[in-house]
Amino acid sequence: ADPERAESAARAVIAECGAGDAEALVVGLRTCGWLARIRFEHERALEALAEAYRIAVRHGLRHRAADVLITRAGVHLETGRSGHARRDLVRARTLLDGARSAALENQFGVLSAKVGNPAVAARHFQAAVDAATGESDPVVLFMALNNLGLNLTSLGRADEAVATLVAAEAVADQVGDFARGATIQSLAVALVAAGRLPDALREFGRAGRVLHDSGWPAGEAYLERIEVLAGLRLMREADRAASEAVRNLPGPGGAMLRADVSLAHARVLLASGRLEESAEAATTAHDLYRDQRRATLAAARRAAESCAAM
């Protein structure tokens, strides 16, 4: 709920750690890595998480090491390194010795969704919700419910998605404004899929206000908004959202999202008759997908070729 305060607390913990405080040091470093990831400072995140992992392994802190790997897998995914992410998650599962972990299942779900396996992702997200329901940490339950809702939307199960995301918002209230904003944004997407357009537009407006007030980077909220606005044929608004997203996803940290946003923007520009700009955006997406070895490469190539042929 408060990244600045969290970082101050984590750095204070790190500064106070002595020779016998390995676990506290791992927790502090993992927190710093998580916060750097939120700010799209992914190289800093990887440095902090690598140190946290080395310390956890050296001191036999298997579950803490698994936590670090789960967080690092998220960093790898956001920078387009799905193979690295999968290796970290498989290693984390080994370290947990078969123990159920909502965070691990949730991250496996994110990985499956990113590489184009939504049905597999749904099973992981449901397993994460089931495991998190019995845990005391609302953060993991919020993430699992939000991801499950989005996944159900992509599978065409819009009514289930809406119900899931209403439940997610109730949990998000315990986490903070960013969690609430992200969940409301997801709910808006599900409402569009359910054919409830006036409700969806109202929720998009509410999500925008909450996310802005939270002060956190909006991340994937950009992409969801572009795709939904384009689906509603609100091309000027979709173009504006895509341009804003590109400006706010700088550097290597935003590479995965920037690829998705560029492809979405190419489609918006193509539908608006702006062929040259569309080809440029599609080529950008193609190059990013190629570098990331992602399945969506073919779609970006087709988009670029379609523009060039017109």
PDB file of C-alpha atoms in Angstrom, residues 139-279:
ATOM      1  CA  VAL A 139      -2.005  -9.957  -0.860  1.00  0.00           C
ATOM      2  CA  VAL A 140      -1.592 -13.397  -2.423  1.00  0.00           C
ATOM      3  CA  LEU A 141      -5.352 -14.060  -2.329  1.00  0.00           C
ATOM      4  CA  PHE A 142      -6.022 -10.721  -4.041  1.00  0.00           C
ATOM      5  CA  MET A 143      -3.475 -11.470  -6.779  1.00  0.00           C
ATOM      6  CA  ALA A 144      -4.821 -14.976  -7.341  1.00  0.00           C
ATOM      7  CA  LEU A 145      -8.462 -13.836  -7.536  1.00  0.00           C
ATOM      8  CA  ASN A 146      -7.607 -10.926  -9.828  1.00  0.00           C
ATOM      9  CA  ASN A 147      -5.578 -13.144 -12.157  1.00  0.00           C
ATOM     10  CA  LEU A 148      -8.263 -15.838 -12.140  1.00  0.00           C
ATOM     11  CA  GLY A 149     -10.906 -13.252 -13.041  1.00  0.00           C
ATOM     12  CA  LEU A 150      -8.875 -11.949 -15.966  1.00  0.00           C
ATOM     13  CA  ASN A 151      -8.166 -15.477 -17.111  1.00  0.00           C
ATOM     14  CA  LEU A 152     -11.850 -16.448 -17.005  1.00  0.00           C
ATOM     15  CA  THR A 153     -12.591 -13.369 -19.105  1.00  0.00           C
ATOM     16  CA  SER A 154     -10.067 -14.482 -21.735  1.00  0.00           C
ATOM     17  CA  LEU A 155     -11.699 -17.933 -21.765  1.00  0.00           C
ATOM     18  CA  GLY A 156     -15.118 -16.401 -22.479  1.00  0.00           C
ATOM     19  CA  ARG A 157     -16.545 -17.121 -19.024  1.00  0.00           C
ATOM     20  CA  ALA A 158     -17.506 -13.514 -18.370  1.00  0.00           C
ATOM     21  CA  ASP A 159     -20.181 -13.984 -15.711  1.00  0.00           C
ATOM     22  CA  GLU A 160     -17.848 -16.171 -13.628  1.00  0.00           C
ATOM     23  CA  ALA A 161     -15.128 -13.574 -14.123  1.00  0.00           C
ATOM     24  CA  VAL A 162     -17.348 -10.748 -12.852  1.00  0.00           C
ATOM     25  CA  ALA A 163     -18.269 -12.727  -9.723  1.00  0.00           C
ATOM     26  CA  THR A 164     -14.610 -13.601  -9.105  1.00  0.00           C
ATOM     27  CA  LEU A 165     -13.501  -9.981  -9.470  1.00  0.00           C
ATOM     28  CA  VAL A 166     -16.215  -8.681  -7.161  1.00  0.00           C
ATOM     29  CA  ALA A 167     -14.766 -11.079  -4.568  1.00  0.00           C
ATOM     30  CA  ALA A 168     -11.259  -9.856  -5.450  1.00  0.00           C
ATOM     31  CA  GLU A 169     -12.208  -6.237  -4.778  1.00  0.00           C
ATOM     32  CA  ALA A 170     -13.440  -7.148  -1.288  1.00  0.00           C
ATOM     33  CA  VAL A 171     -10.016  -8.684  -0.559  1.00  0.00           C
ATOM     34  CA  ALA A 172      -8.200  -5.789  -2.258  1.00  0.00           C
ATOM     35  CA  ASP A 173      -9.785  -3.389   0.231  1.00  0.00           C
ATOM     36  CA  GLN A 174      -7.530  -5.025   2.858  1.00  0.00           C
ATOM     37  CA  VAL A 175      -4.413  -4.480   0.744  1.00  0.00           C
ATOM     38  CA  GLY A 176      -4.512  -0.892  -0.479  1.00  0.00           C
ATOM     39  CA  ASP A 177      -5.438   1.519  -3.255  1.00  0.00           C
ATOM     40  CA  PHE A 178      -3.272  -0.037  -5.957  1.00  0.00           C
ATOM     41  CA  ALA A 179      -4.850  -3.449  -5.390  1.00  0.00           C
ATOM     42  CA  ARG A 180      -8.317  -1.880  -5.497  1.00  0.00           C
ATOM     43  CA  GLY A 181      -7.550   0.025  -8.683  1.00  0.00           C
ATOM     44  CA  ALA A 182      -6.120  -3.026 -10.440  1.00  0.00           C
ATOM     45  CA  THR A 183      -9.131  -5.131  -9.478  1.00  0.00           C
ATOM     46  CA  ILE A 184     -11.641  -2.494 -10.582  1.00  0.00           C
ATOM     47  CA  GLN A 185      -9.806  -2.274 -13.903  1.00  0.00           C
ATOM     48  CA  SER A 186     -10.059  -6.054 -14.312  1.00  0.00           C
ATOM     49  CA  LEU A 187     -13.741  -5.907 -13.410  1.00  0.00           C
ATOM     50  CA  ALA A 188     -14.301  -3.315 -16.138  1.00  0.00           C
ATOM     51  CA  VAL A 189     -12.735  -5.677 -18.698  1.00  0.00           C
ATOM     52  CA  ALA A 190     -14.965  -8.539 -17.545  1.00  0.00           C
ATOM     53  CA  LEU A 191     -18.054  -6.326 -17.727  1.00  0.00           C
ATOM     54  CA  VAL A 192     -17.242  -5.491 -21.347  1.00  0.00           C
ATOM     55  CA  ALA A 193     -17.005  -9.219 -22.114  1.00  0.00           C
ATOM     56  CA  ALA A 194     -20.348  -9.710 -20.362  1.00  0.00           C
ATOM     57  CA  GLY A 195     -21.939  -7.067 -22.607  1.00  0.00           C
ATOM     58  CA  ARG A 196     -22.497  -4.566 -19.794  1.00  0.00           C
ATOM     59  CA  LEU A 197     -20.882  -1.579 -21.525  1.00  0.00           C
ATOM     60  CA  PRO A 198     -22.278   1.322 -19.419  1.00  0.00           C
ATOM     61  CA  ASP A 199     -21.185  -0.491 -16.244  1.00  0.00           C
ATOM     62  CA  ALA A 200     -17.785  -1.185 -17.786  1.00  0.00           C
ATOM     63  CA  LEU A 201     -17.148   2.443 -18.741  1.00  0.00           C
ATOM     64  CA  ARG A 202     -18.126   3.552 -15.253  1.00  0.00           C
ATOM     65  CA  GLU A 203     -15.683   1.067 -13.718  1.00  0.00           C
ATOM     66  CA  PHE A 204     -12.886   2.150 -16.074  1.00  0.00           C
ATOM     67  CA  GLY A 205     -13.351   5.701 -14.829  1.00  0.00           C
ATOM     68  CA  ARG A 206     -13.319   4.562 -11.209  1.00  0.00           C
ATOM     69  CA  ALA A 207     -10.209   2.437 -11.789  1.00  0.00           C
ATOM     70  CA  GLY A 208      -8.372   5.352 -13.382  1.00  0.00           C
ATOM     71  CA  ARG A 209      -9.073   7.600 -10.410  1.00  0.00           C
ATOM     72  CA  VAL A 210      -8.029   5.011  -7.838  1.00  0.00           C
ATOM     73  CA  LEU A 211      -4.841   4.049  -9.706  1.00  0.00           C
ATOM     74  CA  HIS A 212      -3.867   7.682 -10.183  1.00  0.00           C
ATOM     75  CA  ASP A 213      -4.397   8.423  -6.501  1.00  0.00           C
ATOM     76  CA  SER A 214      -2.427   5.331  -5.466  1.00  0.00           C
ATOM     77  CA  GLY A 215       0.760   6.676  -7.092  1.00  0.00           C
ATOM     78  CA  TRP A 216       1.765   3.201  -8.310  1.00  0.00           C
ATOM     79  CA  PRO A 217       2.755   2.375 -11.913  1.00  0.00           C
ATOM     80  CA  ALA A 218      -0.365   1.145 -13.698  1.00  0.00           C
ATOM     81  CA  GLY A 219       1.416  -1.668 -15.577  1.00  0.00           C
ATOM     82  CA  GLU A 220      -0.955  -4.010 -17.390  1.00  0.00           C
ATOM     83  CA  ALA A 221      -3.902  -1.715 -16.724  1.00  0.00           C
ATOM     84  CA  TYR A 222      -2.734   0.209 -19.784  1.00  0.00           C
ATOM     85  CA  LEU A 223      -2.983  -2.799 -22.066  1.00  0.00           C
ATOM     86  CA  GLU A 224      -6.401  -3.842 -20.807  1.00  0.00           C
ATOM     87  CA  ARG A 225      -7.771  -0.344 -21.343  1.00  0.00           C
ATOM     88  CA  ILE A 226      -6.389  -0.091 -24.897  1.00  0.00           C
ATOM     89  CA  GLU A 227      -7.878  -3.406 -25.943  1.00  0.00           C
ATOM     90  CA  VAL A 228     -11.287  -2.673 -24.449  1.00  0.00           C
ATOM     91  CA  LEU A 229     -11.499   0.856 -25.880  1.00  0.00           C
ATOM     92  CA  ALA A 230     -10.547  -0.517 -29.292  1.00  0.00           C
ATOM     93  CA  GLY A 231     -13.198  -3.204 -28.949  1.00  0.00           C
ATOM     94  CA  LEU A 232     -15.758  -0.472 -28.317  1.00  0.00           C
ATOM     95  CA  ARG A 233     -14.520   1.319 -31.479  1.00  0.00           C
ATOM     96  CA  LEU A 234     -13.393   4.292 -29.384  1.00  0.00           C
ATOM     97  CA  MET A 235     -10.238   4.626 -31.461  1.00  0.00           C
ATOM     98  CA  ARG A 236      -9.214   8.123 -30.449  1.00  0.00           C
ATOM     99  CA  GLU A 237      -9.361   7.150 -26.765  1.00  0.00           C
ATOM    100  CA  ALA A 238      -7.531   3.867 -27.450  1.00  0.00           C
ATOM    101  CA  ASP A 239      -4.800   5.722 -29.360  1.00  0.00           C
ATOM    102  CA  ARG A 240      -4.397   8.162 -26.480  1.00  0.00           C
ATOM    103  CA  ALA A 241      -4.174   5.306 -23.953  1.00  0.00           C
ATOM    104  CA  ALA A 242      -1.555   3.480 -26.072  1.00  0.00           C
ATOM    105  CA  SER A 243       0.594   6.583 -26.475  1.00  0.00           C
ATOM    106  CA  GLU A 244       0.470   7.192 -22.722  1.00  0.00           C
ATOM    107  CA  ALA A 245       1.392   3.572 -22.052  1.00  0.00           C
ATOM    108  CA  VAL A 246       4.475   3.702 -24.289  1.00  0.00           C
ATOM    109  CA  ARG A 247       5.637   6.862 -22.505  1.00  0.00           C
ATOM    110  CA  ASN A 248       5.222   5.199 -19.113  1.00  0.00           C
ATOM    111  CA  LEU A 249       6.901   1.873 -19.910  1.00  0.00           C
ATOM    112  CA  PRO A 250      10.510   2.945 -20.451  1.00  0.00           C
ATOM    113  CA  GLY A 251      13.686   0.903 -20.548  1.00  0.00           C
ATOM    114  CA  PRO A 252      14.214  -2.873 -20.477  1.00  0.00           C
ATOM    115  CA  GLY A 253      11.982  -3.303 -17.435  1.00  0.00           C
ATOM    116  CA  GLY A 254       8.827  -2.593 -19.411  1.00  0.00           C
ATOM    117  CA  ALA A 255       9.833  -4.672 -22.429  1.00  0.00           C
ATOM    118  CA  MET A 256       7.173  -7.374 -22.174  1.00  0.00           C
ATOM    119  CA  LEU A 257       4.323  -4.931 -21.671  1.00  0.00           C
ATOM    120  CA  ARG A 258       5.729  -2.575 -24.280  1.00  0.00           C
ATOM    121  CA  ALA A 259       5.613  -5.375 -26.870  1.00  0.00           C
ATOM    122  CA  ASP A 260       1.963  -6.109 -26.089  1.00  0.00           C
ATOM    123  CA  VAL A 261       1.086  -2.401 -26.066  1.00  0.00           C
ATOM    124  CA  SER A 262       2.857  -1.837 -29.396  1.00  0.00           C
ATOM    125  CA  LEU A 263       0.898  -4.632 -31.065  1.00  0.00           C
ATOM    126  CA  ALA A 264      -2.386  -3.339 -29.618  1.00  0.00           C
ATOM    127  CA  HIS A 265      -1.486   0.170 -30.776  1.00  0.00           C
ATOM    128  CA  ALA A 266      -0.720  -1.128 -34.273  1.00  0.00           C
ATOM    129  CA  ARG A 267      -4.208  -2.604 -34.483  1.00  0.00           C
ATOM    130  CA  VAL A 268      -5.792   0.628 -33.287  1.00  0.00           C
ATOM    131  CA  LEU A 269      -3.858   2.672 -35.837  1.00  0.00           C
ATOM    132  CA  LEU A 270      -4.703   0.219 -38.612  1.00  0.00           C
ATOM    133  CA  ALA A 271      -8.418   0.431 -37.796  1.00  0.00           C
ATOM    134  CA  SER A 272      -8.084   4.235 -37.878  1.00  0.00           C
ATOM    135  CA  GLY A 273      -6.557   4.154 -41.382  1.00  0.00           C
ATOM    136  CA  ARG A 274      -3.131   5.368 -40.219  1.00  0.00           C
ATOM    137  CA  LEU A 275      -1.219   2.705 -42.124  1.00  0.00           C
ATOM    138  CA  GLU A 276       2.314   4.049 -41.922  1.00  0.00           C
ATOM    139  CA  GLU A 277       2.126   4.584 -38.160  1.00  0.00           C
ATOM    140  CA  SER A 278       0.497   1.174 -37.762  1.00  0.00           C
ATOM    141  CA  ALA A 279       3.314  -0.538 -39.643  1.00  0.00           C
TER     142      ALA A 279
END
